[in-house]
Amino acid sequence: MRTVSTLACKRVASGKSLRMSRICDPVTGRTLIVPMDHSVTVGPLGHADHADTTVRTLAEAGANAVVLHRGRARHVDPVHFARMALIVHLSAGTNLSLDIDAKVLVSGVDDALRLGADAVSIHVNIGSVTERRQLADFAAVSRECDTLGMPLLAMMYARGPQRSGRPTSQEIAHLAAIATDLGADMVKLDYTGATETMRTVVDSCPIPICVAGGDRAATDDAVLDLAGEILDAGVAGLSFGRNVFGASNPLVVATALSAMVHGMRPTRTNEHLGLDARLETA
């Protein structure tokens, strides 16, 4: 049976293997990625120094990687990336657009290399009016990543004007297949809504799967409950953004999620508890 560790490093070139080892823990083969590319879509996530202070917190908490646009990454102290990986996001679109599902390339793999990034990511909305363009961009980026030895994280979603409601597990498995076939090294997917159906997606996909956290949960404890349910499906990791940087206590939530991903079990996160009391080994 394949292990997560095997999946994380399988069939990649040496340059990719080196960079992937900074994203997927070499021991557990798992990863906690925190995407913070939302500001292009929705606007500022906080004060001017929000990215720098949040990335510092994530590094202290044990997160494996953060996703930033290249311009935002320039406003983060590089010292934080001594402890965590940088993934530069290449796609963009805004919620002010007439077509909110459209995504265009706003950066390239060479830009990410100059910044010292460990990987790049792209966002593809299958079912959107511009699906063809987004798939063509995916293919072009994938080829460039292979040439330059840069890992590629594909963020795949079923979104478009004819869609409503949660995608089915079959549709999510299809998204994973597209990411695999077009050359991604990792894929980010929505949660199917149940551990059993998510496990069928994992079983169908030869590349590591990270599951999105979705909309902001009602409480920090609800975030941990969701994470535990997802991890039980055998995924390679979590890609939680708003449920980390938007948490009531981002340090505590990120620390707990990192512990869960890498084999520890968090206790409840009531604010009166000390940090040491919030984590216990499994």
Short mmCIF file of C-alpha atoms in Angstrom, two decimals:
data_model
loop_
_atom_site.label_atom_id
_atom_site.label_comp_id
_atom_site.label_asym_id
_atom_site.label_seq_id
_atom_site.Cartn_x
_atom_site.Cartn_y
_atom_site.Cartn_z
CA MET A 1 0.00 0.00 0.00
CA ARG A 2 1.28 3.46 -0.87
CA THR A 3 2.15 5.73 2.00
CA VAL A 4 1.75 9.50 2.10
CA SER A 5 5.55 9.77 2.28
CA THR A 6 5.91 7.69 -0.87
CA LEU A 7 3.39 9.83 -2.69
CA ALA A 8 5.07 13.05 -1.65
CA CYS A 9 8.38 12.29 -3.32
CA LYS A 10 7.46 9.82 -6.04
CA ARG A 11 8.32 10.39 -9.70
CA VAL A 12 9.79 13.88 -9.34
CA ALA A 13 13.04 15.23 -10.69
CA SER A 14 15.91 15.89 -8.29
CA GLY A 15 15.33 19.66 -8.23
CA LYS A 16 11.69 19.11 -7.43
CA SER A 17 12.56 16.50 -4.80
CA LEU A 18 14.77 18.97 -2.95
CA ARG A 19 12.11 21.66 -2.97
CA MET A 20 9.29 19.22 -2.16
CA SER A 21 11.20 18.12 0.95
CA ARG A 22 10.74 21.64 2.30
CA ILE A 23 6.99 21.49 1.69
CA CYS A 24 6.20 17.88 2.66
CA ASP A 25 7.85 16.86 5.94
CA PRO A 26 10.55 14.28 5.10
CA VAL A 27 9.53 12.12 8.07
CA THR A 28 5.73 12.16 7.87
CA GLY A 29 5.40 13.02 4.18
CA ARG A 30 2.60 15.39 5.17
CA THR A 31 2.17 19.12 4.99
CA LEU A 32 0.26 22.06 6.44
CA ILE A 33 -0.02 24.81 3.85
CA VAL A 34 -1.56 28.19 4.67
CA PRO A 35 -2.71 30.09 1.57
CA MET A 36 -2.70 33.88 1.95
CA ASP A 37 -3.35 34.88 -1.65
CA HIS A 38 -6.88 36.06 -0.83
CA SER A 39 -6.10 39.80 -0.80
CA VAL A 40 -6.13 40.04 -4.60
CA THR A 41 -9.62 38.54 -4.60
CA VAL A 42 -11.24 40.19 -1.57
CA GLY A 43 -8.98 43.07 -0.49
CA PRO A 44 -6.68 43.66 2.51
CA LEU A 45 -6.47 40.90 5.09
CA GLY A 46 -5.28 43.24 7.84
CA HIS A 47 -2.81 46.04 8.53
CA ALA A 48 0.06 46.82 6.16
CA ASP A 49 2.35 44.42 8.05
CA HIS A 50 -0.27 41.65 8.23
CA ALA A 51 1.59 39.29 5.90
CA ASP A 52 4.89 39.64 7.76
CA THR A 53 3.42 39.19 11.22
CA THR A 54 1.21 36.29 10.14
CA VAL A 55 4.03 34.45 8.37
CA ARG A 56 6.17 34.85 11.48
CA THR A 57 3.36 33.33 13.54
CA LEU A 58 2.97 30.44 11.08
CA ALA A 59 6.69 29.71 11.16
CA GLU A 60 6.59 29.62 14.97
CA ALA A 61 3.56 27.31 14.84
CA GLY A 62 5.24 24.75 12.60
CA ALA A 63 3.34 25.31 9.35
CA ASN A 64 5.19 23.83 6.40
CA ALA A 65 4.42 26.42 3.73
CA VAL A 66 2.60 29.65 2.98
CA VAL A 67 1.12 30.77 -0.36
CA LEU A 68 1.66 34.42 -1.31
CA HIS A 69 1.60 36.53 -4.43
CA ARG A 70 5.06 37.68 -5.48
CA GLY A 71 4.51 41.32 -4.57
CA ARG A 72 3.23 40.48 -1.11
CA ALA A 73 6.16 38.11 -0.52
CA ARG A 74 8.51 41.09 -0.83
CA HIS A 75 6.94 42.55 2.31
CA VAL A 76 7.76 39.50 4.42
CA ASP A 77 11.07 39.21 6.29
CA PRO A 78 13.02 36.45 4.49
CA VAL A 79 14.20 35.10 7.84
CA HIS A 80 10.77 33.50 8.32
CA PHE A 81 11.38 31.26 5.33
CA ALA A 82 14.32 29.61 7.08
CA ARG A 83 11.66 27.57 8.90
CA MET A 84 8.95 27.21 6.28
CA ALA A 85 8.54 27.06 2.51
CA LEU A 86 7.32 29.83 0.22
CA ILE A 87 4.83 29.00 -2.55
CA VAL A 88 4.28 31.85 -5.01
CA HIS A 89 0.78 32.00 -6.46
CA LEU A 90 0.65 32.70 -10.19
CA SER A 91 -3.11 33.15 -10.72
CA ALA A 92 -5.40 36.05 -9.95
CA GLY A 93 -8.99 37.23 -10.19
CA THR A 94 -11.16 39.54 -8.10
CA ASN A 95 -14.64 39.47 -6.65
CA LEU A 96 -15.21 42.84 -8.36
CA SER A 97 -15.05 41.22 -11.79
CA LEU A 98 -18.04 40.59 -14.05
CA ASP A 99 -16.74 36.99 -14.15
CA ILE A 100 -15.60 36.04 -10.66
CA ASP A 101 -14.58 32.56 -11.83
CA ALA A 102 -12.05 33.85 -14.35
CA LYS A 103 -8.37 33.43 -13.44
CA VAL A 104 -5.38 34.82 -15.33
CA LEU A 105 -1.65 34.37 -14.92
CA VAL A 106 -0.08 37.39 -13.23
CA SER A 107 3.36 35.97 -12.54
CA GLY A 108 5.71 33.28 -13.81
CA VAL A 109 7.92 30.48 -12.58
CA ASP A 110 11.02 32.61 -13.23
CA ASP A 111 9.62 35.32 -10.92
CA ALA A 112 9.17 32.72 -8.18
CA LEU A 113 12.72 31.44 -8.64
CA ARG A 114 14.14 34.96 -8.26
CA LEU A 115 12.24 35.29 -4.98
CA GLY A 116 13.69 32.01 -3.72
CA ALA A 117 10.35 30.20 -3.74
CA ASP A 118 10.12 26.47 -3.14
CA ALA A 119 7.06 25.98 -5.37
CA VAL A 120 4.42 27.78 -7.40
CA SER A 121 0.66 27.39 -7.41
CA ILE A 122 -2.11 28.03 -9.91
CA HIS A 123 -5.88 28.24 -9.53
CA VAL A 124 -8.13 26.54 -12.09
CA ASN A 125 -11.93 26.73 -12.09
CA ILE A 126 -13.37 23.84 -14.06
CA GLY A 127 -16.82 24.74 -15.37
CA SER A 128 -16.05 28.44 -15.71
CA VAL A 129 -16.58 30.32 -18.97
CA THR A 130 -12.79 30.66 -19.28
CA GLU A 131 -12.01 27.01 -18.49
CA ARG A 132 -10.12 26.51 -21.78
CA ARG A 133 -7.83 29.46 -21.12
CA GLN A 134 -7.17 28.34 -17.57
CA LEU A 135 -6.30 24.79 -18.70
CA ALA A 136 -3.94 26.19 -21.35
CA ASP A 137 -2.24 28.33 -18.69
CA PHE A 138 -1.99 25.27 -16.43
CA ALA A 139 -0.28 23.28 -19.18
CA ALA A 140 2.18 26.08 -19.95
CA VAL A 141 3.12 26.55 -16.30
CA SER A 142 3.49 22.79 -15.84
CA ARG A 143 5.96 22.56 -18.72
CA GLU A 144 7.98 25.48 -17.34
CA CYS A 145 8.03 23.88 -13.89
CA ASP A 146 9.41 20.66 -15.36
CA THR A 147 12.12 22.59 -17.19
CA LEU A 148 13.18 24.55 -14.11
CA GLY A 149 12.69 21.85 -11.45
CA MET A 150 9.97 23.76 -9.62
CA PRO A 151 7.11 21.90 -7.86
CA LEU A 152 3.60 22.87 -8.95
CA LEU A 153 0.58 22.96 -6.66
CA ALA A 154 -2.69 22.98 -8.63
CA MET A 155 -5.70 24.45 -6.83
CA MET A 156 -8.61 22.79 -8.60
CA TYR A 157 -12.24 23.78 -8.13
CA ALA A 158 -15.57 23.00 -9.80
CA ARG A 159 -16.98 26.52 -10.25
CA GLY A 160 -18.98 28.20 -12.95
CA PRO A 161 -22.25 29.93 -13.89
CA GLN A 162 -24.11 26.63 -14.31
CA ARG A 163 -22.99 25.23 -10.96
CA SER A 164 -24.49 25.41 -7.49
CA GLY A 165 -23.91 23.53 -4.27
CA ARG A 166 -21.09 21.25 -3.19
CA PRO A 167 -19.33 19.28 -5.95
CA THR A 168 -19.79 15.51 -5.81
CA SER A 169 -16.97 13.18 -4.86
CA GLN A 170 -16.87 12.00 -8.48
CA GLU A 171 -16.37 15.58 -9.65
CA ILE A 172 -13.63 16.16 -7.08
CA ALA A 173 -11.90 12.96 -8.21
CA HIS A 174 -12.14 14.28 -11.78
CA LEU A 175 -10.40 17.49 -10.69
CA ALA A 176 -7.62 15.41 -9.14
CA ALA A 177 -7.28 13.48 -12.39
CA ILE A 178 -6.96 16.70 -14.39
CA ALA A 179 -4.24 17.97 -12.06
CA THR A 180 -2.36 14.68 -12.37
CA ASP A 181 -2.70 14.47 -16.14
CA LEU A 182 -1.51 18.05 -16.72
CA GLY A 183 1.60 17.53 -14.58
CA ALA A 184 0.94 18.98 -11.12
CA ASP A 185 3.08 17.68 -8.27
CA MET A 186 0.40 18.35 -5.65
CA VAL A 187 -3.29 19.17 -5.83
CA LYS A 188 -5.56 21.20 -3.58
CA LEU A 189 -9.20 20.10 -3.56
CA ASP A 190 -12.42 20.88 -1.75
CA TYR A 191 -13.53 18.42 0.92
CA THR A 192 -16.18 15.98 -0.27
CA GLY A 193 -18.03 16.36 3.02
CA ALA A 194 -17.38 12.87 4.40
CA THR A 195 -14.27 10.89 5.30
CA GLU A 196 -15.34 7.83 3.34
CA THR A 197 -15.94 9.66 0.06
CA MET A 198 -12.76 11.71 0.47
CA ARG A 199 -10.85 8.45 0.87
CA THR A 200 -12.14 7.27 -2.52
CA VAL A 201 -10.68 10.44 -4.07
CA VAL A 202 -7.33 9.80 -2.36
CA ASP A 203 -7.32 6.22 -3.60
CA SER A 204 -7.82 7.42 -7.19
CA CYS A 205 -5.00 9.97 -7.22
CA PRO A 206 -1.25 9.28 -7.49
CA ILE A 207 -0.12 12.75 -6.38
CA PRO A 208 -0.40 14.25 -2.87
CA ILE A 209 -3.79 15.78 -2.05
CA CYS A 210 -4.20 18.77 0.25
CA VAL A 211 -7.74 19.65 1.27
CA ALA A 212 -9.04 23.20 1.48
CA GLY A 213 -10.53 24.51 4.70
CA GLY A 214 -13.38 26.31 2.97
CA ASP A 215 -15.32 29.16 4.51
CA ARG A 216 -14.48 30.47 7.96
CA ALA A 217 -15.75 28.04 10.60
CA ALA A 218 -17.90 29.22 13.50
CA THR A 219 -15.24 28.45 16.13
CA ASP A 220 -11.59 27.48 16.31
CA ASP A 221 -12.57 24.11 17.76
CA ALA A 222 -14.79 23.50 14.73
CA VAL A 223 -11.69 24.02 12.56
CA LEU A 224 -9.85 21.28 14.45
CA ASP A 225 -12.84 18.95 14.24
CA LEU A 226 -12.99 19.46 10.47
CA ALA A 227 -9.24 18.90 10.15
CA GLY A 228 -9.42 15.61 12.05
CA GLU A 229 -12.24 14.38 9.84
CA ILE A 230 -10.31 15.26 6.68
CA LEU A 231 -7.03 13.73 7.86
CA ASP A 232 -8.81 10.46 8.64
CA ALA A 233 -9.28 10.10 4.87
CA GLY A 234 -5.52 9.67 4.40
CA VAL A 235 -4.84 12.93 2.58
CA ALA A 236 -1.30 14.28 2.34
CA GLY A 237 -2.15 17.48 4.13
CA LEU A 238 -4.30 20.51 4.74
CA SER A 239 -4.47 23.84 2.94
CA PHE A 240 -6.30 26.02 5.47
CA GLY A 241 -6.24 29.78 4.94
CA ARG A 242 -9.08 31.81 6.44
CA ASN A 243 -9.54 29.25 9.20
CA VAL A 244 -5.95 29.93 10.29
CA PHE A 245 -5.14 33.61 9.69
CA GLY A 246 -8.77 34.51 10.49
CA ALA A 247 -8.90 32.43 13.67
CA SER A 248 -9.45 34.03 17.06
CA ASN A 249 -5.97 32.78 17.98
CA PRO A 250 -3.99 31.99 14.81
CA LEU A 251 -0.92 30.74 16.71
CA VAL A 252 -2.90 28.20 18.69
CA VAL A 253 -4.91 26.98 15.69
CA ALA A 254 -1.87 26.71 13.42
CA THR A 255 0.10 24.90 16.13
CA ALA A 256 -2.75 22.45 16.70
CA LEU A 257 -3.21 21.82 12.97
CA SER A 258 0.51 21.23 12.50
CA ALA A 259 0.45 18.73 15.35
CA MET A 260 -2.51 16.91 13.85
CA VAL A 261 -0.99 16.75 10.38
CA HIS A 262 2.27 15.37 11.71
CA GLY A 263 0.88 12.79 14.11
CA MET A 264 -0.09 14.52 17.34
CA ARG A 265 -3.55 15.05 18.79
CA PRO A 266 -4.80 18.51 19.91
CA THR A 267 -7.06 19.07 22.86
CA ARG A 268 -9.76 21.73 22.83
CA THR A 269 -8.61 25.30 22.27
CA ASN A 270 -10.46 27.17 25.01
CA GLU A 271 -8.72 30.49 25.46
CA HIS A 272 -8.07 30.08 29.19
CA LEU A 273 -5.87 27.05 28.56
CA GLY A 274 -2.10 27.43 28.20
CA LEU A 275 -0.49 26.45 24.90
CA ASP A 276 1.16 23.36 26.38
CA ALA A 277 -2.22 22.14 27.58
CA ARG A 278 -3.71 22.42 24.10
CA LEU A 279 -1.49 19.74 22.63
CA GLU A 280 -0.79 16.21 23.68
CA THR A 281 1.02 13.47 21.83
CA ALA A 282 -1.06 10.67 20.38
#
